[in-house]
Coordinates of C-alpha atoms and ligand atoms in Angstrom, one line a residue:
Chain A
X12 CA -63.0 -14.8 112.5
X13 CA -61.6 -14.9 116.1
X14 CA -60.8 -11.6 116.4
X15 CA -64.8 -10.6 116.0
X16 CA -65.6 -13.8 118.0
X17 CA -64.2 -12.2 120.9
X18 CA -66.4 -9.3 121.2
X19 CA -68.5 -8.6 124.7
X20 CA -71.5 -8.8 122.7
X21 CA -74.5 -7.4 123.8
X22 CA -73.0 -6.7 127.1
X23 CA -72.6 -3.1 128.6
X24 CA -69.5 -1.6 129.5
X25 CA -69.9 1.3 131.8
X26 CA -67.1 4.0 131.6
X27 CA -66.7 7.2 134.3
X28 CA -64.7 9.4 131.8
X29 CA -62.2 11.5 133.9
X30 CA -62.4 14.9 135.1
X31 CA -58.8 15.4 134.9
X32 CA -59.1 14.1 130.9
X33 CA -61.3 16.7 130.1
X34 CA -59.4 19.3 128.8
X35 CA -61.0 22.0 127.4
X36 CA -59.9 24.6 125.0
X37 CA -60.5 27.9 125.9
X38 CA -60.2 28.9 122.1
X39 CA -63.2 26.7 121.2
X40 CA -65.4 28.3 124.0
X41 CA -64.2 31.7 122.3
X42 CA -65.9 31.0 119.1
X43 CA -68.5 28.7 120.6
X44 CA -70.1 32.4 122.4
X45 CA -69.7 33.5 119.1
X46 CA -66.3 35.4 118.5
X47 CA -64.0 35.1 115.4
X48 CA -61.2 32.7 115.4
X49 CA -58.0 34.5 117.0
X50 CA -60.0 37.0 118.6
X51 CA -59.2 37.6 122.1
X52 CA -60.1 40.0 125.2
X53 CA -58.6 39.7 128.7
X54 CA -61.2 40.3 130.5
X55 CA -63.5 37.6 128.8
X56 CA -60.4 35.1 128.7
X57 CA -60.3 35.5 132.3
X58 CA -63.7 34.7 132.7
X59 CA -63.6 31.6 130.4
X60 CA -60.1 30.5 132.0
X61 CA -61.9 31.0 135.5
X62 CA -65.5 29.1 134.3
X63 CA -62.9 25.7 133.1
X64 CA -61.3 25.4 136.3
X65 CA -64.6 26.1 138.8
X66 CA -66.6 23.5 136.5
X67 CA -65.2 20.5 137.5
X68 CA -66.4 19.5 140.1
X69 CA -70.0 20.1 138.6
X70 CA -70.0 17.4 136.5
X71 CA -70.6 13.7 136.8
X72 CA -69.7 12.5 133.7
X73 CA -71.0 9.2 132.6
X74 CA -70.6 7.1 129.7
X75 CA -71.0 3.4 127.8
X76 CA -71.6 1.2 125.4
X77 CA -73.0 -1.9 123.9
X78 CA -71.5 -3.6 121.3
X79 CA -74.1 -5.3 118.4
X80 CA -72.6 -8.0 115.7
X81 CA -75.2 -8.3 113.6
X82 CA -74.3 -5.2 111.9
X83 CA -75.6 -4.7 108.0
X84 CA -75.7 -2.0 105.4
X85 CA -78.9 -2.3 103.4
X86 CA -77.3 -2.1 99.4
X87 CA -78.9 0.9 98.8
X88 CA -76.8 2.1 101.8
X89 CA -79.6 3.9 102.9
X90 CA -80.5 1.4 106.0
X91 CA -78.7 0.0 108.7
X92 CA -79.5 -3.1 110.7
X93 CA -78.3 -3.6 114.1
X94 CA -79.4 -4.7 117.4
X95 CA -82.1 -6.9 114.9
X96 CA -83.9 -3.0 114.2
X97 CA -83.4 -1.4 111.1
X98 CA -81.9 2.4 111.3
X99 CA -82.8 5.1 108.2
X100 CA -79.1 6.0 108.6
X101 CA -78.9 7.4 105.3
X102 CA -75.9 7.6 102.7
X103 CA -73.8 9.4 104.4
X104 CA -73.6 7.4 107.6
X105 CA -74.1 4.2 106.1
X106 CA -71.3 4.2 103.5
X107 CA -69.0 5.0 106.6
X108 CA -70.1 2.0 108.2
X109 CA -70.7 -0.9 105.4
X110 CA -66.9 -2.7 105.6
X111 CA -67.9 -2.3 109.5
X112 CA -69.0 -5.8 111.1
X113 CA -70.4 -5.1 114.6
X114 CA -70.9 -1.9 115.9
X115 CA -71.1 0.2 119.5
X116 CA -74.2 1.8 120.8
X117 CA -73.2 4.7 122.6
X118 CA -74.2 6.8 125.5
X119 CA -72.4 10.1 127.3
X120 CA -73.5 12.8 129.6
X121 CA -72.0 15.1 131.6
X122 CA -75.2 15.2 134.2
X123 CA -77.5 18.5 134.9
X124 CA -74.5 20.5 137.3
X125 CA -73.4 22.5 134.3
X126 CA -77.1 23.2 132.8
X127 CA -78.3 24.0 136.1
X128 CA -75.4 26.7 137.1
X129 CA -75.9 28.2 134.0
X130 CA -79.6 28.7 134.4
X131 CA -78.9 30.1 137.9
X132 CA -76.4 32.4 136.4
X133 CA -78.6 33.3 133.4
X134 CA -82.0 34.0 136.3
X135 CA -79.6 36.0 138.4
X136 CA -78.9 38.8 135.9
X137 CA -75.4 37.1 135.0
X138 CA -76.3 36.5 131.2
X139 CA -72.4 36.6 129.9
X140 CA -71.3 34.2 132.6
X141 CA -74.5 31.8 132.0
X142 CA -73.6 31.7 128.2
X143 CA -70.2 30.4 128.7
X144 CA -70.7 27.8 131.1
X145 CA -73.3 26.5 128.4
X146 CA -70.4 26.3 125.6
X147 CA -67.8 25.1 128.4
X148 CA -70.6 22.2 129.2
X149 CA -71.0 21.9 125.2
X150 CA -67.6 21.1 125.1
X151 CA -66.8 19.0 128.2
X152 CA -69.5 17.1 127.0
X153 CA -67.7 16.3 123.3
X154 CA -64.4 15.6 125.7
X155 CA -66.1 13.0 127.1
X156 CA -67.2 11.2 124.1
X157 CA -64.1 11.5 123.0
X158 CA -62.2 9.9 125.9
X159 CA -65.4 6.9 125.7
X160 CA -64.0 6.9 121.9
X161 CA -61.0 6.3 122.5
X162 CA -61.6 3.6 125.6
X163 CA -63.6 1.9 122.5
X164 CA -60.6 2.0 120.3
X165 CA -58.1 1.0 123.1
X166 CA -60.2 -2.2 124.1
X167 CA -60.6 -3.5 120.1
X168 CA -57.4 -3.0 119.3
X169 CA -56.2 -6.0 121.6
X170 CA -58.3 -7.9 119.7
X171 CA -56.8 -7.0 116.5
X172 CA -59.7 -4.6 115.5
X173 CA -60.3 -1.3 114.1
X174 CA -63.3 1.2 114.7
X175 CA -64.5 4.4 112.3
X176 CA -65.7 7.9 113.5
X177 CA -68.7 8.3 115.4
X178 CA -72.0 9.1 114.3
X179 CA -75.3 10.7 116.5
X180 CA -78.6 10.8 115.4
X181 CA -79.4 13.8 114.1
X182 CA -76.3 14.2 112.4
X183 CA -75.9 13.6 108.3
X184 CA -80.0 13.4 107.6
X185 CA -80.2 10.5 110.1
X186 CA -83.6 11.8 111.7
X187 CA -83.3 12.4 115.5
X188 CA -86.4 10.6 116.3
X189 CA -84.4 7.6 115.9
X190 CA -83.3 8.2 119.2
X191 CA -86.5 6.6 120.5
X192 CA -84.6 3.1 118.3
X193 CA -81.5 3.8 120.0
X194 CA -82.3 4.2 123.2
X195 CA -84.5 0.7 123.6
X196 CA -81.3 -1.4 122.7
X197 CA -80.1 0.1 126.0
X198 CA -81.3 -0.4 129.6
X199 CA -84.4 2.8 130.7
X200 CA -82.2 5.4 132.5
X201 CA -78.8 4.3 131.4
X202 CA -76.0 7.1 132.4
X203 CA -79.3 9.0 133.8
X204 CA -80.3 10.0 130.6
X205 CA -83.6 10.1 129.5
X206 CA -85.3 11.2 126.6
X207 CA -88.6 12.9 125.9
X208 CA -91.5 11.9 123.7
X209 CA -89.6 14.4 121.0
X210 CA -86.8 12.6 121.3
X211 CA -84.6 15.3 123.7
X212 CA -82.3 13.8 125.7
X213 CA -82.6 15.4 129.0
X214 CA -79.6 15.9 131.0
X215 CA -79.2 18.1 127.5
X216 CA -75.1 18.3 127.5
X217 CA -75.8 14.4 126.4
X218 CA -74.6 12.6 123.4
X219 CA -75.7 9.5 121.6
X220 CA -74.3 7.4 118.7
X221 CA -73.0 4.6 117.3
X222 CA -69.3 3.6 116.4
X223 CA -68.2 0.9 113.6
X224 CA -66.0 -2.0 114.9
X225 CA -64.4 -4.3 112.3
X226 CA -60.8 -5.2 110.9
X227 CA -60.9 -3.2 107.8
X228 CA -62.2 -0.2 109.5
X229 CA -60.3 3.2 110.0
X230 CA -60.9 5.8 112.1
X231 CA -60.1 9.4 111.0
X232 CA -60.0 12.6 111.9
X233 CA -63.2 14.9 112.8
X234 CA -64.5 14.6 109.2
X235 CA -66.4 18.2 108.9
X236 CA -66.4 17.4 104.9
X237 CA -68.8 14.5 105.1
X238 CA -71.6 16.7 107.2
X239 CA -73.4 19.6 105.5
X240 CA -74.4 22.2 108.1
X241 CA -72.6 25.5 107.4
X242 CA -73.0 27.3 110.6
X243 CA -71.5 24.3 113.0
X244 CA -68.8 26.3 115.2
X245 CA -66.4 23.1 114.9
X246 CA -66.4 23.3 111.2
X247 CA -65.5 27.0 112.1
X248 CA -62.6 25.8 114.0
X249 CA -61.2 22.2 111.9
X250 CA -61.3 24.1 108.6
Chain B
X30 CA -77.3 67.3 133.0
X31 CA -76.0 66.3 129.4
X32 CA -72.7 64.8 130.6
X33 CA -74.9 62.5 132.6
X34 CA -76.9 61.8 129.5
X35 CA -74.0 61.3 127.1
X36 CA -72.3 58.7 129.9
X37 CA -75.1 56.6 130.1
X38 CA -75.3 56.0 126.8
X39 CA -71.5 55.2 126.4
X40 CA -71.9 52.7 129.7
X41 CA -74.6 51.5 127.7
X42 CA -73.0 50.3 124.4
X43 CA -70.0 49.5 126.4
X44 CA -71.4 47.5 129.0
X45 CA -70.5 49.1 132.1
X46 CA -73.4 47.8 134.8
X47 CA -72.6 49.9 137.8
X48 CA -69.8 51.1 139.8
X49 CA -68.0 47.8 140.9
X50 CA -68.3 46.1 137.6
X51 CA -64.7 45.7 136.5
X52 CA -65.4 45.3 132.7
X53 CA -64.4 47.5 130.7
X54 CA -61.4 47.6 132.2
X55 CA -60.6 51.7 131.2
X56 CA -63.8 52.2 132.7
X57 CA -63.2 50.7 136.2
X58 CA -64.1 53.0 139.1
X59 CA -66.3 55.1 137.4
X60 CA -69.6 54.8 138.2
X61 CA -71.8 53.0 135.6
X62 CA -75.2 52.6 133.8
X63 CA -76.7 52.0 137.2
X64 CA -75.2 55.1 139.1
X65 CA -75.6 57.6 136.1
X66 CA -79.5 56.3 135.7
X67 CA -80.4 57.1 139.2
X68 CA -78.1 60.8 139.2
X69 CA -80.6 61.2 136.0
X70 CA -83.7 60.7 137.5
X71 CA -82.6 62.7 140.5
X72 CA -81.6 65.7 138.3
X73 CA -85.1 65.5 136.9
X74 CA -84.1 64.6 133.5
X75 CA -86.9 63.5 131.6
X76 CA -87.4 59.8 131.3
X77 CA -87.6 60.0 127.6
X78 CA -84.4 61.1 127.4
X79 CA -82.7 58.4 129.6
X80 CA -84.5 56.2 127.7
X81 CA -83.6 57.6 124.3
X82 CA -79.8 57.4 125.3
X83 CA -80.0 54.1 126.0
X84 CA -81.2 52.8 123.1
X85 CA -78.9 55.4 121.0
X86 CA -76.0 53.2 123.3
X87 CA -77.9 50.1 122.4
X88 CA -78.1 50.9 118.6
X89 CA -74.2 51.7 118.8
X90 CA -73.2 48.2 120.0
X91 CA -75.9 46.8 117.5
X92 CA -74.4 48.3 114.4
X93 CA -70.9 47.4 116.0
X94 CA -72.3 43.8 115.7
X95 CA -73.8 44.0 112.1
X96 CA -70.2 45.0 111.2
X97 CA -68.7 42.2 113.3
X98 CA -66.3 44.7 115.6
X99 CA -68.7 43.2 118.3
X100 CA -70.1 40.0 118.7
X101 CA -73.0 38.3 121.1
X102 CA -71.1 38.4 124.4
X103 CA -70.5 42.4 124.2
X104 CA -74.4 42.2 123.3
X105 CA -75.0 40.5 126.0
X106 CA -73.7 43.0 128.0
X107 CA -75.2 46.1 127.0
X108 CA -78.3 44.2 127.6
X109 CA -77.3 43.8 131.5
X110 CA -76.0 47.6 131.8
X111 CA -79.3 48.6 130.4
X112 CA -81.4 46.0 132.2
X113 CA -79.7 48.3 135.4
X114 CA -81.5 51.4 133.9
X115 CA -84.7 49.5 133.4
X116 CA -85.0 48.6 137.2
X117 CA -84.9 52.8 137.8
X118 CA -87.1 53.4 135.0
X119 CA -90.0 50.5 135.7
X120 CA -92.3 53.3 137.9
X121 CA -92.0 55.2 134.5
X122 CA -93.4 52.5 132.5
X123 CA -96.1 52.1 135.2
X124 CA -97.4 55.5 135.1
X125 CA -97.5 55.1 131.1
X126 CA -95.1 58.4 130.9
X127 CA -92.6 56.2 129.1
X128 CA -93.5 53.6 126.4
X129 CA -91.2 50.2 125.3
X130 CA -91.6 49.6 121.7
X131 CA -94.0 46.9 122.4
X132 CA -94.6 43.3 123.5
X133 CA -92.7 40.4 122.6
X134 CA -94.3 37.4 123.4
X135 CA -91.6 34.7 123.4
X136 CA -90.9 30.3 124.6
X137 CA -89.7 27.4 123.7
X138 CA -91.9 25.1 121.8
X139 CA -93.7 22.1 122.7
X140 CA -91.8 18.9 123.4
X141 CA -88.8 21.4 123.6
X142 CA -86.8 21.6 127.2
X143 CA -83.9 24.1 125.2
X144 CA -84.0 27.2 127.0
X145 CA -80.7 29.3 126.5
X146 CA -80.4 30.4 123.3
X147 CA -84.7 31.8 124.1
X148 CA -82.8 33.5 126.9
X149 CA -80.5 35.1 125.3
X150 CA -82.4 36.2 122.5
X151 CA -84.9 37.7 125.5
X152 CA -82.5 39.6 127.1
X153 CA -81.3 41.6 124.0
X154 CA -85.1 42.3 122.9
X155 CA -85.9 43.7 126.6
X156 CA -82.4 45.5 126.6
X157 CA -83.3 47.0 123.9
X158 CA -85.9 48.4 124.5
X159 CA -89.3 45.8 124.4
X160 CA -91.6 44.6 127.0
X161 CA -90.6 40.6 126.8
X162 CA -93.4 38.4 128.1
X163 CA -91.6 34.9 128.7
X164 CA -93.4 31.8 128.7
X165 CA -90.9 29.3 129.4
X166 CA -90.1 26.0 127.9
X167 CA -92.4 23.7 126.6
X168 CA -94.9 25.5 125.2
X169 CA -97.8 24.7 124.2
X170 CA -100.3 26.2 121.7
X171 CA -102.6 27.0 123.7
X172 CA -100.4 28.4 126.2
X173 CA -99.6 31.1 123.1
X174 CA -102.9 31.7 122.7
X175 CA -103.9 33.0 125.9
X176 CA -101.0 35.0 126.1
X177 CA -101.9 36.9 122.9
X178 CA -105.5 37.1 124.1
X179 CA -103.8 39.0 126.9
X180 CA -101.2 41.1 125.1
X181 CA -103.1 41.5 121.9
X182 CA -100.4 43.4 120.1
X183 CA -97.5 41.5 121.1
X184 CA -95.2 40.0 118.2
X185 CA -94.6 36.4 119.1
X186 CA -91.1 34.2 118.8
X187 CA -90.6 30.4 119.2
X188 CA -87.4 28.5 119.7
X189 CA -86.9 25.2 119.1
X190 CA -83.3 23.1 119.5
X191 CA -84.1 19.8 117.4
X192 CA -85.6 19.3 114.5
X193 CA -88.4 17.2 116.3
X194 CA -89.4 20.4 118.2
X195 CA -89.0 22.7 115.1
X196 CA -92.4 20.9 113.5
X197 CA -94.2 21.8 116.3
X198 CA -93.8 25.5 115.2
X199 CA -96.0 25.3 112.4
X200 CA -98.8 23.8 114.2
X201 CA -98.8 26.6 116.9
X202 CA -98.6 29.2 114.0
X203 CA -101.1 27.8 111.8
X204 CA -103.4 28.1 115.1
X205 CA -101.9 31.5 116.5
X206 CA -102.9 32.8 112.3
X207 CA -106.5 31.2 112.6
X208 CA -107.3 32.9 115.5
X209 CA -105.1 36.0 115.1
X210 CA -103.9 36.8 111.5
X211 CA -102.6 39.8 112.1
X212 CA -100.0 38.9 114.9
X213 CA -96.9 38.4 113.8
X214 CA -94.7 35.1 114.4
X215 CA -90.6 35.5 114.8
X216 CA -88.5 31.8 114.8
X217 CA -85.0 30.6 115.4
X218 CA -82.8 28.2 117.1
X219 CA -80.0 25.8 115.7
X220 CA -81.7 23.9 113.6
X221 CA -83.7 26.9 112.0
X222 CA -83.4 27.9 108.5
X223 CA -84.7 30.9 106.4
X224 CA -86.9 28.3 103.9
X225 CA -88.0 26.4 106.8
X226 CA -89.3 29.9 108.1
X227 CA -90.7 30.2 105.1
X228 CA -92.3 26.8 104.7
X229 CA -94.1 27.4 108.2
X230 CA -95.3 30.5 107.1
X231 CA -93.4 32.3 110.2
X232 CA -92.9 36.4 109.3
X233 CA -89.6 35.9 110.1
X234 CA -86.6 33.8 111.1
X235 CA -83.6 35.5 112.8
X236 CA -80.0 33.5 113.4
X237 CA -79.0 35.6 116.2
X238 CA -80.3 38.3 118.8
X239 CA -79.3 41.4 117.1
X240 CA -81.4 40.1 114.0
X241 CA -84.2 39.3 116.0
X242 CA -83.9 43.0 117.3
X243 CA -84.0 44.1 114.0
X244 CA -86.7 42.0 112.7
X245 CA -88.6 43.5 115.5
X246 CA -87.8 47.3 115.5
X247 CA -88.6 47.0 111.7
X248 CA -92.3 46.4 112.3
X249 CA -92.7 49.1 114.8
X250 CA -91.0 51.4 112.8
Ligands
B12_305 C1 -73.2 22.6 121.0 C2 -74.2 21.6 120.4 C3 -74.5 20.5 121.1 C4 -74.0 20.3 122.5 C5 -74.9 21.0 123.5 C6 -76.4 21.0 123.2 C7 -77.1 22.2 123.8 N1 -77.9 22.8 123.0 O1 -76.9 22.6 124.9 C8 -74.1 18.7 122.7 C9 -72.8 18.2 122.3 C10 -74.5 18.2 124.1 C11 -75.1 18.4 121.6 C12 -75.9 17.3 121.6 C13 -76.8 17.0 120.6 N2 -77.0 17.6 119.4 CO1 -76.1 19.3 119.0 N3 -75.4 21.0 118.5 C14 -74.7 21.9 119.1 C15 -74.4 23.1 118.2 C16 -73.0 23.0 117.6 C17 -74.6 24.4 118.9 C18 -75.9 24.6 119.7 C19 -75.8 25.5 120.8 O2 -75.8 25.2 122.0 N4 -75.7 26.8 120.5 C20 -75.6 27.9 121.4 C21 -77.0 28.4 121.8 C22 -76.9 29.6 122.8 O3 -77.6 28.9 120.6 P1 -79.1 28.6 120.2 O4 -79.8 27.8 121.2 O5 -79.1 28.1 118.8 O6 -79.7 30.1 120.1 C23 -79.2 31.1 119.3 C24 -79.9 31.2 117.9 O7 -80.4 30.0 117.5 C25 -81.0 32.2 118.1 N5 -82.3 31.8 118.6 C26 -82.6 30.8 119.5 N6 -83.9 30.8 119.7 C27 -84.5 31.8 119.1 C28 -85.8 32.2 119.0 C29 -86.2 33.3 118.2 C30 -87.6 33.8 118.1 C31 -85.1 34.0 117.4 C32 -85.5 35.1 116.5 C33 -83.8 33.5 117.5 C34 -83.5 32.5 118.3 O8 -80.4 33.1 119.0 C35 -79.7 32.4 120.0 C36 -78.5 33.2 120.5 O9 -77.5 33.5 119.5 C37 -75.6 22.9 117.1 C38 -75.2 23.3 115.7 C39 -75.3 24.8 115.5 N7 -74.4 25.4 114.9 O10 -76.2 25.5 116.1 C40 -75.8 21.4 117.2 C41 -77.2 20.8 116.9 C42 -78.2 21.7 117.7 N8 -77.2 19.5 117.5 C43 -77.9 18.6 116.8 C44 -78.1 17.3 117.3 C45 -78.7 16.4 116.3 C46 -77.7 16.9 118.5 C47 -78.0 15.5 119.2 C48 -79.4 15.0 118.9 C49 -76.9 14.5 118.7 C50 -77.0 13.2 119.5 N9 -77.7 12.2 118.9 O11 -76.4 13.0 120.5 C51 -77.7 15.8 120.7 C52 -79.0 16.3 121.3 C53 -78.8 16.6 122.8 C54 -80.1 16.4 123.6 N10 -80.1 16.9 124.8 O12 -81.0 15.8 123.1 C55 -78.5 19.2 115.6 C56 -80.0 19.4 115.8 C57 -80.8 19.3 114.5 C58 -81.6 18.1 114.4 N11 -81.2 17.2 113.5 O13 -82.5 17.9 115.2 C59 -77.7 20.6 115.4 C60 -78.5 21.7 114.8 C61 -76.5 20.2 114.5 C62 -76.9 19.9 113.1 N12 -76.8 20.8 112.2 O14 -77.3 18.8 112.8 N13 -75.2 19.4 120.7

């Protein structure tokens, strides 16, 4: 196939996602600090409206990838094999991925500013404003991904080539110690994460995953219905 | 001297720090838990009683929460108005004229770098009315240990953010039970459940601050 032949295999592209790109959505960091969809408070939309525009300029977002083309689903679509490792990606993931034929190894942070001003915030008696510069961080983080996502799609696309969703381990009962997997099929310190003996990624507002690339893949919509954890604050918000 | 009393613990459910805070916004001006603490302890009300208001103001905004008409932020700042009181009540506590309900021993467990939602959890517990001894991130077992050999009647909690961490809970309890069966062991954090709890033999396992408040108050009470 020519279109696959054309991949940068095994190469890494390096993305800065942009600041200006990361909207965020003052409605998710409402129910991310825990309030009920539609619920709203001046005084505490102020505050979060405030917290958005201030934290730009303490992040250093960083992102990339690495694309692997010997991607396989075990039959039992319990395994995956990429990067020549095998992956206990489970069902869930796996059956996402099989009509996939190379796949992207993803990294994305948004560096330690956010995490840092919170703690400050937090030690200095300022609990409430702490809290929601972790969930604004939470989600500039996700925006991030998102715009890496969508670079991913952009580039395959001129080559005639779909992608799925993205999947982290952790996610769908693929166990987070995988991460330690993950990680070695990219360069030590790449984006400046690193990641702990228990398999913590530490900036913490980090992400990691893997994206399906192929011609008869589709990607869709933030899929809540595939993933089973109840509590998740963006199944509170999709559904 | 019971307008003073009855203020304080309105500032206190309400979250009204001191004089300058602007939230809530019908309260601006007026002075706040800070102000109406000190005026207290000036009149010569008894501590007992400042404390008592507070943690009638506290109790308010926790039943508010239980019935969703307030959520973790407004918890989160009751705890700060009342942390304001604390500060003028600490020589109290010194002297031993005033009591907290006890110790609560709480960190983040080993391999484990996730601090907030420990944090968070903290401040309610102290805020309401319990001596919190924090032992950071990354804790170890042994670090849990000592600290109960130190505060032998403290009630200990663990956080953990990922499910790697979370296994490291039931080591530190089996140990903490071995050495100290009757000290009891609190758990949460995202990837927490009820029947892990369970599993890890934990004595309880709390989703949120105001439950952790409540698991706590109920083995005082
Ligand atoms: C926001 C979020 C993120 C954000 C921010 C992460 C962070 N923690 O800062 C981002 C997008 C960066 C992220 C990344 C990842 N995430 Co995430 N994330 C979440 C989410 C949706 C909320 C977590 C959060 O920040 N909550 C807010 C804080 C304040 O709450 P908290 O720490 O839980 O504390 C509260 C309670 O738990 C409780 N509590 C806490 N401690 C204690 C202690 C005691 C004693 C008591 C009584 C109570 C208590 O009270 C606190 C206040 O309410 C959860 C799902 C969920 N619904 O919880 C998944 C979740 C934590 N993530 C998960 C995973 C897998 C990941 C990643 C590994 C994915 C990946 N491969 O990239 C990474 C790991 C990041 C890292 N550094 O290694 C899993 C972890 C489970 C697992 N499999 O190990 C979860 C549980 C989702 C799931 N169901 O699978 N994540």
């Amino acid at each position: 196939m020519t279109e696959t032949s054309a991949l940068p295999v095994e190469e890494l592209v390096s993305i800065q996602p942009l600041l200006e790109k990361l909207v965020i959505d003052p409605a998710i960091i409402r129910v991310g600090i825990g309030y009920p969809l539609n619920h709203s408070d001046r005084h505490i939309d102020d505050m979060i409206d405030k917290i958005i525009s201030e934290s730009r300029r303490r992040m250093e977002p960083a992102s990339g990838y690495k694309i692997f083309n010997d991607l396989l689903a075990e039959p039992d679509y319990k395994t995956l094999h990429f990067g020549g490792l095998d992956f206990r990606t489970e069902k869930i993931i796996t059956v996402q991925m099989k009509k996939a034929v190379a796949v992207a190894v993803f990294l994305c942070t948004i560096g330690p500013g956010m995490e840092n001003w919170s703690r400050q915030l937090i030690d200095n008696g300022d609990y409430l404003k702490g809290y929601i510069v972790d969930a604004v961080a939470s989600e500039a983080v996700e925006q991030a991904v998102e715009q890496t996502h969508n670079y991913l799609e952009a580039q395959m696309r001129e080559l005639g080539l779909g992608i799925t969703n993205r999947y982290s381990p952790g996610y769908c009962n693929w166990p987070v110690a995988e991460q330690h997997l993950l990680f070695s099929l990219l360069p030590p310190g790449y984006c400046g994460i690193r990641l702990t003996e228990t398999a913590l990624m530490i900036p913490i507002k980090s992400v990691s995953g893997i994206i399906g690339i192929g011609p008869d893949v589709k990607r869709r919509g933030y899929a809540c219905n595939l993933c089973d954890d109840k509590q998740c604050i963006y199944r509170k918000i999709k559904t | 001297m019971d307008e003073i009393i009855v203020k304080l613990a309105i500032c206190i459910e309400r979250g009204k720090t001191n004089k300058t805070s602007p939230y809530p916004p019908d309260l601006r001006e007026q002075d706040g838990a800070d102000e109406l603490a000190k005026q207290a302890i000036e009149a010569g009300i008894d501590a007992n009683r400042i404390l008592g208001a507070c943690m009638q103001g506290m109790q308010s905004i926790g039943e508010k929460f239980a019935k969703n008409e307030a959520f973790v932020p407004e918890l989160l700042m009751s705890a700060k108005a009342m942390n304001a009181v604390m500060v003028h009540l600490k020589p109290f506590f010194q002297s031993g004229s005033v009591q907290r309900k006890g110790k609560f021993i709480i960190g983040t467990v080993a391999g484990d770098l996730h601090d907030i939602g420990k944090k968070l959890v903290s401040m309610v517990v102290e805020g309401n009315g319990w001596e919190v001894i924090d032992l950071g991130v990354d804790v170890s077992t042994d670090k849990y240990l000592a600290a109960i050999a130190q505060h032998p009647n403290a009630i200990v909690g663990m956080s953990a953010l990922l499910t790697t961490t979370m296994v490291n809970m039931e080591k530190s309890i089996q140990a903490i039970k071995a050495k100290y069966p009757a000290t009891k062991v609190l758990v949460g954090g995202a990837p927490l459940t009820q029947d892990f709890a369970n599993k890890i033999h934990a004595d309880g396992y709390a989703p949120d601050p105001q439950a952790a408040v409540k698991l706590l108050n109920s083995y005082v009470a």
